[in-house]
mmCIF file with all atom_site columns, C-alpha atoms in Angstrom:
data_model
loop_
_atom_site.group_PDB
_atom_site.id
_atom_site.type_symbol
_atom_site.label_atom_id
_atom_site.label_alt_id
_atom_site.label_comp_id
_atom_site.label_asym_id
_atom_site.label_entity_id
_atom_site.label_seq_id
_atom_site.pdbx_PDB_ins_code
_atom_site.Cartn_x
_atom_site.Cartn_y
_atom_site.Cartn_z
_atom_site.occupancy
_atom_site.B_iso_or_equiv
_atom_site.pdbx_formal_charge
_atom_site.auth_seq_id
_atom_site.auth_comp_id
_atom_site.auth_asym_id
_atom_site.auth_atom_id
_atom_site.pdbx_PDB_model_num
ATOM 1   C CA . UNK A 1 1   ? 166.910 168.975 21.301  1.00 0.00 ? 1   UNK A CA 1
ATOM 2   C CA . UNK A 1 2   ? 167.060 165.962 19.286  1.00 0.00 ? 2   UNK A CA 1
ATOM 3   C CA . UNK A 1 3   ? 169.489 163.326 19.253  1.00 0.00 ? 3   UNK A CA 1
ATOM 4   C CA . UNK A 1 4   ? 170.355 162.135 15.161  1.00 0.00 ? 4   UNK A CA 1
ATOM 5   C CA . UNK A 1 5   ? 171.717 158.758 14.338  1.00 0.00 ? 5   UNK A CA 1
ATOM 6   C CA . UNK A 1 6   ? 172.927 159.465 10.531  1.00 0.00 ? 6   UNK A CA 1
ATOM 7   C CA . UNK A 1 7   ? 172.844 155.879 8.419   1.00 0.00 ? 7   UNK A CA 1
ATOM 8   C CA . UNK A 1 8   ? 171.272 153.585 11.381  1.00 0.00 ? 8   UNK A CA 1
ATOM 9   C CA . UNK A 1 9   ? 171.499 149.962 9.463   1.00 0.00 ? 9   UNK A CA 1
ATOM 10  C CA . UNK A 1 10  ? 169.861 147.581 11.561  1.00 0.00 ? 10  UNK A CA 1
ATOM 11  C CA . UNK A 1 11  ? 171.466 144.283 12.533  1.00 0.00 ? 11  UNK A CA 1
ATOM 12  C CA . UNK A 1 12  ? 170.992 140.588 12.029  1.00 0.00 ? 12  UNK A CA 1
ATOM 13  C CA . UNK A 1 13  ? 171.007 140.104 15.650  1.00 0.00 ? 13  UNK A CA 1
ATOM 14  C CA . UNK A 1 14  ? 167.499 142.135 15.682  1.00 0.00 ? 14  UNK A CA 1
ATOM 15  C CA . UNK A 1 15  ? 164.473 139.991 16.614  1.00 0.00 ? 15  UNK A CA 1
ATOM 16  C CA . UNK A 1 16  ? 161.896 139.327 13.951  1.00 0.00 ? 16  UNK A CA 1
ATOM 17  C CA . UNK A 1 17  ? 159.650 142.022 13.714  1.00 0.00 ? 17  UNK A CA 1
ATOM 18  C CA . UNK A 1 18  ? 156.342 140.310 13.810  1.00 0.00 ? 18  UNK A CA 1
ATOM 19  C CA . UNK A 1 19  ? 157.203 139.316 17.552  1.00 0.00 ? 19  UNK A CA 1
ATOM 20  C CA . UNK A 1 20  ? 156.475 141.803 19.672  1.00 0.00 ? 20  UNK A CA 1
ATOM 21  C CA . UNK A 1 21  ? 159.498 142.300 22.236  1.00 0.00 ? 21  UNK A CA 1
ATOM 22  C CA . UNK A 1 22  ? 159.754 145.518 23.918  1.00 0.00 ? 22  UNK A CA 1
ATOM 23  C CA . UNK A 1 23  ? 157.953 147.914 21.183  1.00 0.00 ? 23  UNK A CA 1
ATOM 24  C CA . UNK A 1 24  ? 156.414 150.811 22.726  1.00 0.00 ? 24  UNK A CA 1
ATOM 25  C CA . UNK A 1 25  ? 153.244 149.915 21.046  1.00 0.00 ? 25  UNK A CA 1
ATOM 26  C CA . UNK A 1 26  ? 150.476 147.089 21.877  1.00 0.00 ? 26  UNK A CA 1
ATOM 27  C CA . UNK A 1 27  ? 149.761 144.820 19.126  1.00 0.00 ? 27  UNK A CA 1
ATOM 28  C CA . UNK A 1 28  ? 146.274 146.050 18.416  1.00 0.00 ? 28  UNK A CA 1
ATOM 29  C CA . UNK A 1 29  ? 148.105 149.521 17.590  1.00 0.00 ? 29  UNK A CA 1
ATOM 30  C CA . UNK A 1 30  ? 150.662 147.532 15.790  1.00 0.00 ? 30  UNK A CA 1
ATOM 31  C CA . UNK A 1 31  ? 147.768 145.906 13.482  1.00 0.00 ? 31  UNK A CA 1
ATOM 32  C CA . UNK A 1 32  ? 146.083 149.327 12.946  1.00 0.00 ? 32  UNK A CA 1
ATOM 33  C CA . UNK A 1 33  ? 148.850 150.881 11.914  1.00 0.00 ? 33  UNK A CA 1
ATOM 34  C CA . UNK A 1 34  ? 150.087 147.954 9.276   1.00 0.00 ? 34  UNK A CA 1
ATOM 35  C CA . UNK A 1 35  ? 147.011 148.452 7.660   1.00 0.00 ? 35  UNK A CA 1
ATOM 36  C CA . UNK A 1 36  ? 147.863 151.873 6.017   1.00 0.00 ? 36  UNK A CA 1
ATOM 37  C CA . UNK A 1 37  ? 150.882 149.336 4.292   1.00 0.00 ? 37  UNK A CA 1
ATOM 38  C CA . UNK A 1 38  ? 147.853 147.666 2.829   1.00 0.00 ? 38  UNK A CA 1
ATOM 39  C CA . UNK A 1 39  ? 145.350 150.030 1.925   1.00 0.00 ? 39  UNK A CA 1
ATOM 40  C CA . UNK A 1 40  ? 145.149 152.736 -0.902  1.00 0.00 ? 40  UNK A CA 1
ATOM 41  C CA . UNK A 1 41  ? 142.429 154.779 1.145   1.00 0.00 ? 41  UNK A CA 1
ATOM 42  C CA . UNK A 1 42  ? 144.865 157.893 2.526   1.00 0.00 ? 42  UNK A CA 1
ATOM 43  C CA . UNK A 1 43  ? 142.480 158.192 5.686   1.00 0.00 ? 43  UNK A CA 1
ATOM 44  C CA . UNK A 1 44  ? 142.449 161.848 6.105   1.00 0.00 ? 44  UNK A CA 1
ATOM 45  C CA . UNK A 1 45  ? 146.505 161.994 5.465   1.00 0.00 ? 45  UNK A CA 1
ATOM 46  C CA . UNK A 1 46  ? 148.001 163.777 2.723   1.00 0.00 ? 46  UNK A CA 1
ATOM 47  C CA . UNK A 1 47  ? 149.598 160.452 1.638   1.00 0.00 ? 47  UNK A CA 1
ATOM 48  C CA . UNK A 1 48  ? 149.533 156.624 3.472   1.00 0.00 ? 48  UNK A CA 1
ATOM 49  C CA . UNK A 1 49  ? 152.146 154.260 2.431   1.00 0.00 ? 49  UNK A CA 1
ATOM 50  C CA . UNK A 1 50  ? 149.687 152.222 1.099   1.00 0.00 ? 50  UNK A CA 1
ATOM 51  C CA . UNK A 1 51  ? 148.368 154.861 -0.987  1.00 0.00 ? 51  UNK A CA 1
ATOM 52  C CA . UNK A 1 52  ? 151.753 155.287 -2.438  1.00 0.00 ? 52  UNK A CA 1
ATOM 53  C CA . UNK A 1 53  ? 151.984 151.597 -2.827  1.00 0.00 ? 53  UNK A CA 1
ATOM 54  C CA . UNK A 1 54  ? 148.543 150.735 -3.890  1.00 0.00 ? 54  UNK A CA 1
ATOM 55  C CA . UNK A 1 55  ? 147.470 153.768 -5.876  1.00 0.00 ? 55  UNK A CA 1
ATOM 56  C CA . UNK A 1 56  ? 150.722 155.532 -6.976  1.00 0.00 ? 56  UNK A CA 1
ATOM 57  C CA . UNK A 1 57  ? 149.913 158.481 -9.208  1.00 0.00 ? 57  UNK A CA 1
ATOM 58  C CA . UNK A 1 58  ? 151.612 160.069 -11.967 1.00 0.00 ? 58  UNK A CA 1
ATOM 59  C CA . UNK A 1 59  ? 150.626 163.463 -11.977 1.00 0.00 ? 59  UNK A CA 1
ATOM 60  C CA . UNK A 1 60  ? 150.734 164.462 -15.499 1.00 0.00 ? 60  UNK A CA 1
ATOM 61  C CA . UNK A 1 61  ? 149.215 161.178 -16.959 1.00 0.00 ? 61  UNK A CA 1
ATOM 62  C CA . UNK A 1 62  ? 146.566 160.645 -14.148 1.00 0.00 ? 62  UNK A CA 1
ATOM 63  C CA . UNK A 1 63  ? 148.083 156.577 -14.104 1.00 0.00 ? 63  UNK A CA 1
ATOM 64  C CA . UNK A 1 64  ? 147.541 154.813 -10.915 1.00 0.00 ? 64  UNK A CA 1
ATOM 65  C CA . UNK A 1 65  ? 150.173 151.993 -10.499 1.00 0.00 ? 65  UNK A CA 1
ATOM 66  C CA . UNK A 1 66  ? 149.106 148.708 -7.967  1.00 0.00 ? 66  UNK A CA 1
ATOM 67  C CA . UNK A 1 67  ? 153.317 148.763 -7.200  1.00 0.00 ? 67  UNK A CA 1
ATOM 68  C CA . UNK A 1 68  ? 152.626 145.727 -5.003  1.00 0.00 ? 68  UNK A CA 1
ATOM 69  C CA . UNK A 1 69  ? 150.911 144.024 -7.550  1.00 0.00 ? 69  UNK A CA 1
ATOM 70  C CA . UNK A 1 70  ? 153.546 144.567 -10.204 1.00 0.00 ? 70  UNK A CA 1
ATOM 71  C CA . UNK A 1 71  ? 156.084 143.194 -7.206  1.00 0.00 ? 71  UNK A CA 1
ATOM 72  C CA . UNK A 1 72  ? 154.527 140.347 -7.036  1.00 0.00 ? 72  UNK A CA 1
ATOM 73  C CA . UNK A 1 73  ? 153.753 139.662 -10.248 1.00 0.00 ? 73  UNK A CA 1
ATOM 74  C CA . UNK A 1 74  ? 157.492 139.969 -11.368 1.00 0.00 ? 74  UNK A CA 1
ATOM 75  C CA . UNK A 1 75  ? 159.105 138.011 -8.436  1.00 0.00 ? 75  UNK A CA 1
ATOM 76  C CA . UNK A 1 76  ? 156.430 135.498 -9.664  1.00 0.00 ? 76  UNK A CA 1
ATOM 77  C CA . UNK A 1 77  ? 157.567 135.576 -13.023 1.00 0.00 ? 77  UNK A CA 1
ATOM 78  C CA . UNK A 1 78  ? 161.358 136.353 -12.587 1.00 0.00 ? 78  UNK A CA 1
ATOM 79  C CA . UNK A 1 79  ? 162.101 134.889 -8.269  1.00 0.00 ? 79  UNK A CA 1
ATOM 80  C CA . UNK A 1 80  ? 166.254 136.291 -9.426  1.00 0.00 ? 80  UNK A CA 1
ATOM 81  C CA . UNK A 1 81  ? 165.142 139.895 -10.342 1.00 0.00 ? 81  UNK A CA 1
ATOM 82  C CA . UNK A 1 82  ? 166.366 143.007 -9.191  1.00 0.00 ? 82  UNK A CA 1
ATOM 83  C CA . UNK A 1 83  ? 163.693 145.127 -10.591 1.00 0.00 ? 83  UNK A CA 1
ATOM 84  C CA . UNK A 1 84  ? 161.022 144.189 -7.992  1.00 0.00 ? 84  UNK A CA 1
ATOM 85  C CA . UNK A 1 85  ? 161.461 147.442 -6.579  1.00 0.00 ? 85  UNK A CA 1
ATOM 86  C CA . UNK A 1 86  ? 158.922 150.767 -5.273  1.00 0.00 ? 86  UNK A CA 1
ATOM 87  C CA . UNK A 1 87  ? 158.975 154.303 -4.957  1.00 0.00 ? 87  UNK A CA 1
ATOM 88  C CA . UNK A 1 88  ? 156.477 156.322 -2.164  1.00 0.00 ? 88  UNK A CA 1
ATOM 89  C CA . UNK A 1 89  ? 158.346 159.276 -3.099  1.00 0.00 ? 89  UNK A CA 1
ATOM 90  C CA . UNK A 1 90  ? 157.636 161.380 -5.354  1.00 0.00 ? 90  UNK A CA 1
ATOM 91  C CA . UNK A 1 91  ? 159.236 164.276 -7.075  1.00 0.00 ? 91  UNK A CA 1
ATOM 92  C CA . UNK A 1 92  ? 156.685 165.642 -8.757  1.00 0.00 ? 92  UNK A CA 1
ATOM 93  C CA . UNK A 1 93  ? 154.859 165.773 -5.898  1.00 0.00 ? 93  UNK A CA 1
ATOM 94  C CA . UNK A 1 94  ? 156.571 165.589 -2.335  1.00 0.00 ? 94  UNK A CA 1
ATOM 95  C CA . UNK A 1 95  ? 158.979 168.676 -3.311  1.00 0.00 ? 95  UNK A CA 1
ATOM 96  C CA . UNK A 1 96  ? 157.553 172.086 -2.311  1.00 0.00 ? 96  UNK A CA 1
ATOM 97  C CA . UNK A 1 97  ? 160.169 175.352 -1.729  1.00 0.00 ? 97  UNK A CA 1
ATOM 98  C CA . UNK A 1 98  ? 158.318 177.373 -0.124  1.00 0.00 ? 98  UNK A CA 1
ATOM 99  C CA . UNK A 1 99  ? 157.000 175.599 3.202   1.00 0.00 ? 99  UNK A CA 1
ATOM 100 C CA . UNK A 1 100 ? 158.013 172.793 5.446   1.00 0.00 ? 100 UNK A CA 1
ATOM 101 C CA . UNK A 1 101 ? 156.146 170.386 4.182   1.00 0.00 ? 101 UNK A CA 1
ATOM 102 C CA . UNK A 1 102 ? 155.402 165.970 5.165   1.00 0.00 ? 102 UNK A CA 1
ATOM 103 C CA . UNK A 1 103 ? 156.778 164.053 2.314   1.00 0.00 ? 103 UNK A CA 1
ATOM 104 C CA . UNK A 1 104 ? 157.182 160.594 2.990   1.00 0.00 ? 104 UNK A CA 1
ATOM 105 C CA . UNK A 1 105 ? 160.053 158.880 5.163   1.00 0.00 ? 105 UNK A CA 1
ATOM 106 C CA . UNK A 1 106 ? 160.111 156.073 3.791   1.00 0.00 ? 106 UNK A CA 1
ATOM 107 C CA . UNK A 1 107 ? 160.961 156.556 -0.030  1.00 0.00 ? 107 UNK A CA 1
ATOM 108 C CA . UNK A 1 108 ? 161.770 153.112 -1.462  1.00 0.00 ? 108 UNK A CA 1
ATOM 109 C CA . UNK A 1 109 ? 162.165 149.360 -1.192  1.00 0.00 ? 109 UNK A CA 1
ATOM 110 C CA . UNK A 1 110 ? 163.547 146.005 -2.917  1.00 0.00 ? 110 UNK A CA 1
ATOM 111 C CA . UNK A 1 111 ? 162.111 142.458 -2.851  1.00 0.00 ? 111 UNK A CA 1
ATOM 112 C CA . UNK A 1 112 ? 164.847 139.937 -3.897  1.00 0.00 ? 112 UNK A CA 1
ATOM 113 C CA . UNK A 1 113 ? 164.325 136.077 -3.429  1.00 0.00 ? 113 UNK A CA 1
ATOM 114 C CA . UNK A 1 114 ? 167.788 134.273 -2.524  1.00 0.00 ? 114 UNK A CA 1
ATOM 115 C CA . UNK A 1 115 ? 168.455 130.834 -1.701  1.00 0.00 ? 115 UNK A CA 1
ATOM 116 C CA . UNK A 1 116 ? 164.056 131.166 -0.994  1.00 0.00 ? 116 UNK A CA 1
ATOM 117 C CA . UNK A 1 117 ? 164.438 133.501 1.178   1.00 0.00 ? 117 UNK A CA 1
ATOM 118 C CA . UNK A 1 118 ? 162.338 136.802 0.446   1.00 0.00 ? 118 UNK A CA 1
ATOM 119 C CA . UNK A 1 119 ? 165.304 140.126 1.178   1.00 0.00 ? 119 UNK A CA 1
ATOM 120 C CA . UNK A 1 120 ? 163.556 143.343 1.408   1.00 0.00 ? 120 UNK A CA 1
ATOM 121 C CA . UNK A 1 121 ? 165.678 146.837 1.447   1.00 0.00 ? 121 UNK A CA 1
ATOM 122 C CA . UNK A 1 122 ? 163.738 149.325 2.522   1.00 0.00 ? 122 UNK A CA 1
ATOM 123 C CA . UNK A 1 123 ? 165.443 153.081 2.430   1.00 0.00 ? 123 UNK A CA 1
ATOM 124 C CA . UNK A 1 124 ? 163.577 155.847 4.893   1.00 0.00 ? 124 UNK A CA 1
ATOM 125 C CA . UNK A 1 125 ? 165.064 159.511 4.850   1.00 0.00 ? 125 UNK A CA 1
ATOM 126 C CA . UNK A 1 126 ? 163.915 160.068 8.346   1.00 0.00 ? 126 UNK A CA 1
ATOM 127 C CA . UNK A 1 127 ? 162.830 157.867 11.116  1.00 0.00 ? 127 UNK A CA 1
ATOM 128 C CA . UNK A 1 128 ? 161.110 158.853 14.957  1.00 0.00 ? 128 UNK A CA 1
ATOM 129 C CA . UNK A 1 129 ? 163.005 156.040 16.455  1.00 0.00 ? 129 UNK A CA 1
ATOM 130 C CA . UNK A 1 130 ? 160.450 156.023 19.571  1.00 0.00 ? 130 UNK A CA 1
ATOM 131 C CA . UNK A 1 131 ? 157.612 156.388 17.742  1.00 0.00 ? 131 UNK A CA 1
ATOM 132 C CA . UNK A 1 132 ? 158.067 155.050 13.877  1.00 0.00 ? 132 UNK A CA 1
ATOM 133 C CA . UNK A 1 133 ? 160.681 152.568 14.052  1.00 0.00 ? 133 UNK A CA 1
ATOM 134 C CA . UNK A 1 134 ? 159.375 149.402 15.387  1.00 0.00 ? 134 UNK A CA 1
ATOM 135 C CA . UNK A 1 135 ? 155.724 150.173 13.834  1.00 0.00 ? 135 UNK A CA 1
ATOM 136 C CA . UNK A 1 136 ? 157.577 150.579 10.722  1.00 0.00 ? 136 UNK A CA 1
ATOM 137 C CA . UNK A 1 137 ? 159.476 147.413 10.700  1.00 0.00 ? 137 UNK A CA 1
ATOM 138 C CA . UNK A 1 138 ? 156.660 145.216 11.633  1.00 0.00 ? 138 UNK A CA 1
ATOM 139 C CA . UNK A 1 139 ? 154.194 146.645 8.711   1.00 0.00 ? 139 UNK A CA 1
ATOM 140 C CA . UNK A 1 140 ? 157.107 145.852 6.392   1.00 0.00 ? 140 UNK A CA 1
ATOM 141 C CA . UNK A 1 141 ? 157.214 142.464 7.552   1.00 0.00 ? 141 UNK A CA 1
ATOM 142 C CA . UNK A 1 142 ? 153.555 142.269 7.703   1.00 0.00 ? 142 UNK A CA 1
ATOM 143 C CA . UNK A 1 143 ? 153.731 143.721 3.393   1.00 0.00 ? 143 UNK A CA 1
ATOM 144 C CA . UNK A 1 144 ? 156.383 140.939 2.919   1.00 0.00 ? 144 UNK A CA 1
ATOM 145 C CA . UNK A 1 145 ? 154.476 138.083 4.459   1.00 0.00 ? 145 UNK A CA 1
ATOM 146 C CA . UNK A 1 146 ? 151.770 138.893 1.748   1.00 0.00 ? 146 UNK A CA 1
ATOM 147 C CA . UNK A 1 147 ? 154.150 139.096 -1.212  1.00 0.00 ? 147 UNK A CA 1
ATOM 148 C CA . UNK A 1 148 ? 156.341 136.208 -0.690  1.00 0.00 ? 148 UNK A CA 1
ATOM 149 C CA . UNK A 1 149 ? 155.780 133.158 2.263   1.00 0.00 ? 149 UNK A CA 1
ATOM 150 C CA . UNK A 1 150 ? 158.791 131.876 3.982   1.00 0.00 ? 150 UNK A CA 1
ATOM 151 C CA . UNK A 1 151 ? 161.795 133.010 5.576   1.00 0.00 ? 151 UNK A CA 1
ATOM 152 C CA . UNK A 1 152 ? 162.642 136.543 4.896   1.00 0.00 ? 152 UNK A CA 1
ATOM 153 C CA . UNK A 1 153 ? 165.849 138.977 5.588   1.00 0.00 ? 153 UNK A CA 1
ATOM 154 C CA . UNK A 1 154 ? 164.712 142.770 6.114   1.00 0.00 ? 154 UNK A CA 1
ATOM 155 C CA . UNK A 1 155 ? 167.648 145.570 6.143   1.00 0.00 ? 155 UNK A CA 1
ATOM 156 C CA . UNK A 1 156 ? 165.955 148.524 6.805   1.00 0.00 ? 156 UNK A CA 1
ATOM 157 C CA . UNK A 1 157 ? 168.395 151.382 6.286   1.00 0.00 ? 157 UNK A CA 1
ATOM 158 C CA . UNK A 1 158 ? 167.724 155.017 7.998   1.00 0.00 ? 158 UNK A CA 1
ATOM 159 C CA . UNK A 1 159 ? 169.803 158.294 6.529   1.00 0.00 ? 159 UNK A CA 1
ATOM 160 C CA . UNK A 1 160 ? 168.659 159.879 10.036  1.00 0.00 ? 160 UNK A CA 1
ATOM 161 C CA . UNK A 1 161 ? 167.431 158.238 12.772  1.00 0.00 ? 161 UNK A CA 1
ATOM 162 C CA . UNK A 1 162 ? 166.198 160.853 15.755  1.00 0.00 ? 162 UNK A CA 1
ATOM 163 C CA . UNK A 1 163 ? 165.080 160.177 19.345  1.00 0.00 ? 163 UNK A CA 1
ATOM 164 C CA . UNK A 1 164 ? 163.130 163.499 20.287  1.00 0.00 ? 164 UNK A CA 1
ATOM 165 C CA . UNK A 1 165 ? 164.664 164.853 23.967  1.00 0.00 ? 165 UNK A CA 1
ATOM 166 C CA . UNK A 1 166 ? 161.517 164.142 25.623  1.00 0.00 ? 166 UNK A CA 1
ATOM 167 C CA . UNK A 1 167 ? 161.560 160.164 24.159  1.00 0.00 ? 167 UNK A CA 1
ATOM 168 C CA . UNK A 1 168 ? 165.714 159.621 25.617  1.00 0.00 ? 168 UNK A CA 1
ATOM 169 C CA . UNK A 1 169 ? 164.659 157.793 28.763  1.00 0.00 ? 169 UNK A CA 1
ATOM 170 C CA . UNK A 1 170 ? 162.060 155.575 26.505  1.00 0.00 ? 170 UNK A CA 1
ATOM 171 C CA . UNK A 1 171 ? 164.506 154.996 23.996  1.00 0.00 ? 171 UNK A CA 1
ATOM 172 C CA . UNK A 1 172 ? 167.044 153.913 26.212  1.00 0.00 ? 172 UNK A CA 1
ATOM 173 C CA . UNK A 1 173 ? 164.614 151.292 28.398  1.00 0.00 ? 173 UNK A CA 1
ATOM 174 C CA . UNK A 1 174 ? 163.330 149.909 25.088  1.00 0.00 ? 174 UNK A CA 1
ATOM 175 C CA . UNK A 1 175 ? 166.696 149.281 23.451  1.00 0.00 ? 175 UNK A CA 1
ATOM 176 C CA . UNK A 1 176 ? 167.408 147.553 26.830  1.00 0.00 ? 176 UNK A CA 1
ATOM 177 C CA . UNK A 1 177 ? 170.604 144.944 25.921  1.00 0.00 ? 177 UNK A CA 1
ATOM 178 C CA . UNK A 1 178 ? 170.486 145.602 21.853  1.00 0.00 ? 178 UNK A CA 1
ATOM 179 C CA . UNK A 1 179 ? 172.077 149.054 23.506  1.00 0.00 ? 179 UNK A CA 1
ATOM 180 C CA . UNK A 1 180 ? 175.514 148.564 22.090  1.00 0.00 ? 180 UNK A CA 1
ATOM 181 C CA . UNK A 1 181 ? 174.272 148.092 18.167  1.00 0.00 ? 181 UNK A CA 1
ATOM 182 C CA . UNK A 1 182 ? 172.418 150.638 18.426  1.00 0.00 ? 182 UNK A CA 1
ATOM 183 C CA . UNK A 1 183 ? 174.876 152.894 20.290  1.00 0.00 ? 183 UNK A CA 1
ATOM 184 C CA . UNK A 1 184 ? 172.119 155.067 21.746  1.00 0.00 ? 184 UNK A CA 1
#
């Protein structure tokens, strides 16, 4: 069984990512897994998120595309933009009919600078809350520390949020008092 939270959209009262308060991983696994946000080596993966954000290839053209780069060259360029934006999904790609197959979770995000302040929108079809959520969150802030210094606002926005059966008891210690925004 699996438990599905449809649109989770966390909230301002969250703690900043980069401090470690309650994840259910230690912050050497924390720091390994941020990397893959970094690097454009897939590791033995079919994809990383760096990959897709280092090294994004268009199939047809063989382009590779630094999206961070372009990110924060434009934000350097134009701080009001909208258009600082990247895709780690990708149609031509990801899509395949016939199998079950791992296309990425997290399929796009948006760095805006307001008032200073660095706001990154990051949009992820799917999400292991146990196992993917915090990790997730702190890699983002970890990509956004290296794009843009300062204060920051994250919204990370999840079309399906899951706890697996065997993760409920977890789930439930770890959201300890944020229990009633998350409604777990």
């Amino acid at each position: 069984m699996v438990i599905e939270v449809e649109s989770l959209d966390l909230p301002k009262k969250h703690p900043d990512p980069l401090v470690n308060v309650g994840s259910l991983h230690t912050d050497k696994q924390l720091e390994e897994y941020s990397k893959q946000y970094f690097e454009a080596d897939v590791r033995g993966f079919t994809y990383t998120y760096g990959e897709r954000l280092r090294a994004y290839r268009c199939p047809f053209c063989n382009a590779v595309v630094d999206q961070i780069d372009f990110i924060k060259a434009k934000l350097s360029k134009f701080p009001l933009t909208n258009q600082a934006v990247a895709v780690l999904y990708n149609p031509l790609k990801d899509p395949d009919k016939e199998r079950h197959n791992d296309p990425p979770c997290w399929n796009w995000v948006q760095f805006r600078i307001r008032d200073g302040e660095l706001h990154i929108t990051a949009l992820f079809r799917s999400h292991d809350y146990c196992k993917g959520l915090y990790p997730n969150l702190y890699a983002i802030a970890k990509l956004a520390e290296s794009i843009h210094k300062g204060p920051r606002k994250l919204t990370l926005i999840s079309t399906s949020a899951h706890i697996y059966e065997a993760d409920y008891r977890t789930a439930l210690k770890h959201v300890g008092p944020y229990n009633a925004i998350y409604r777990v």
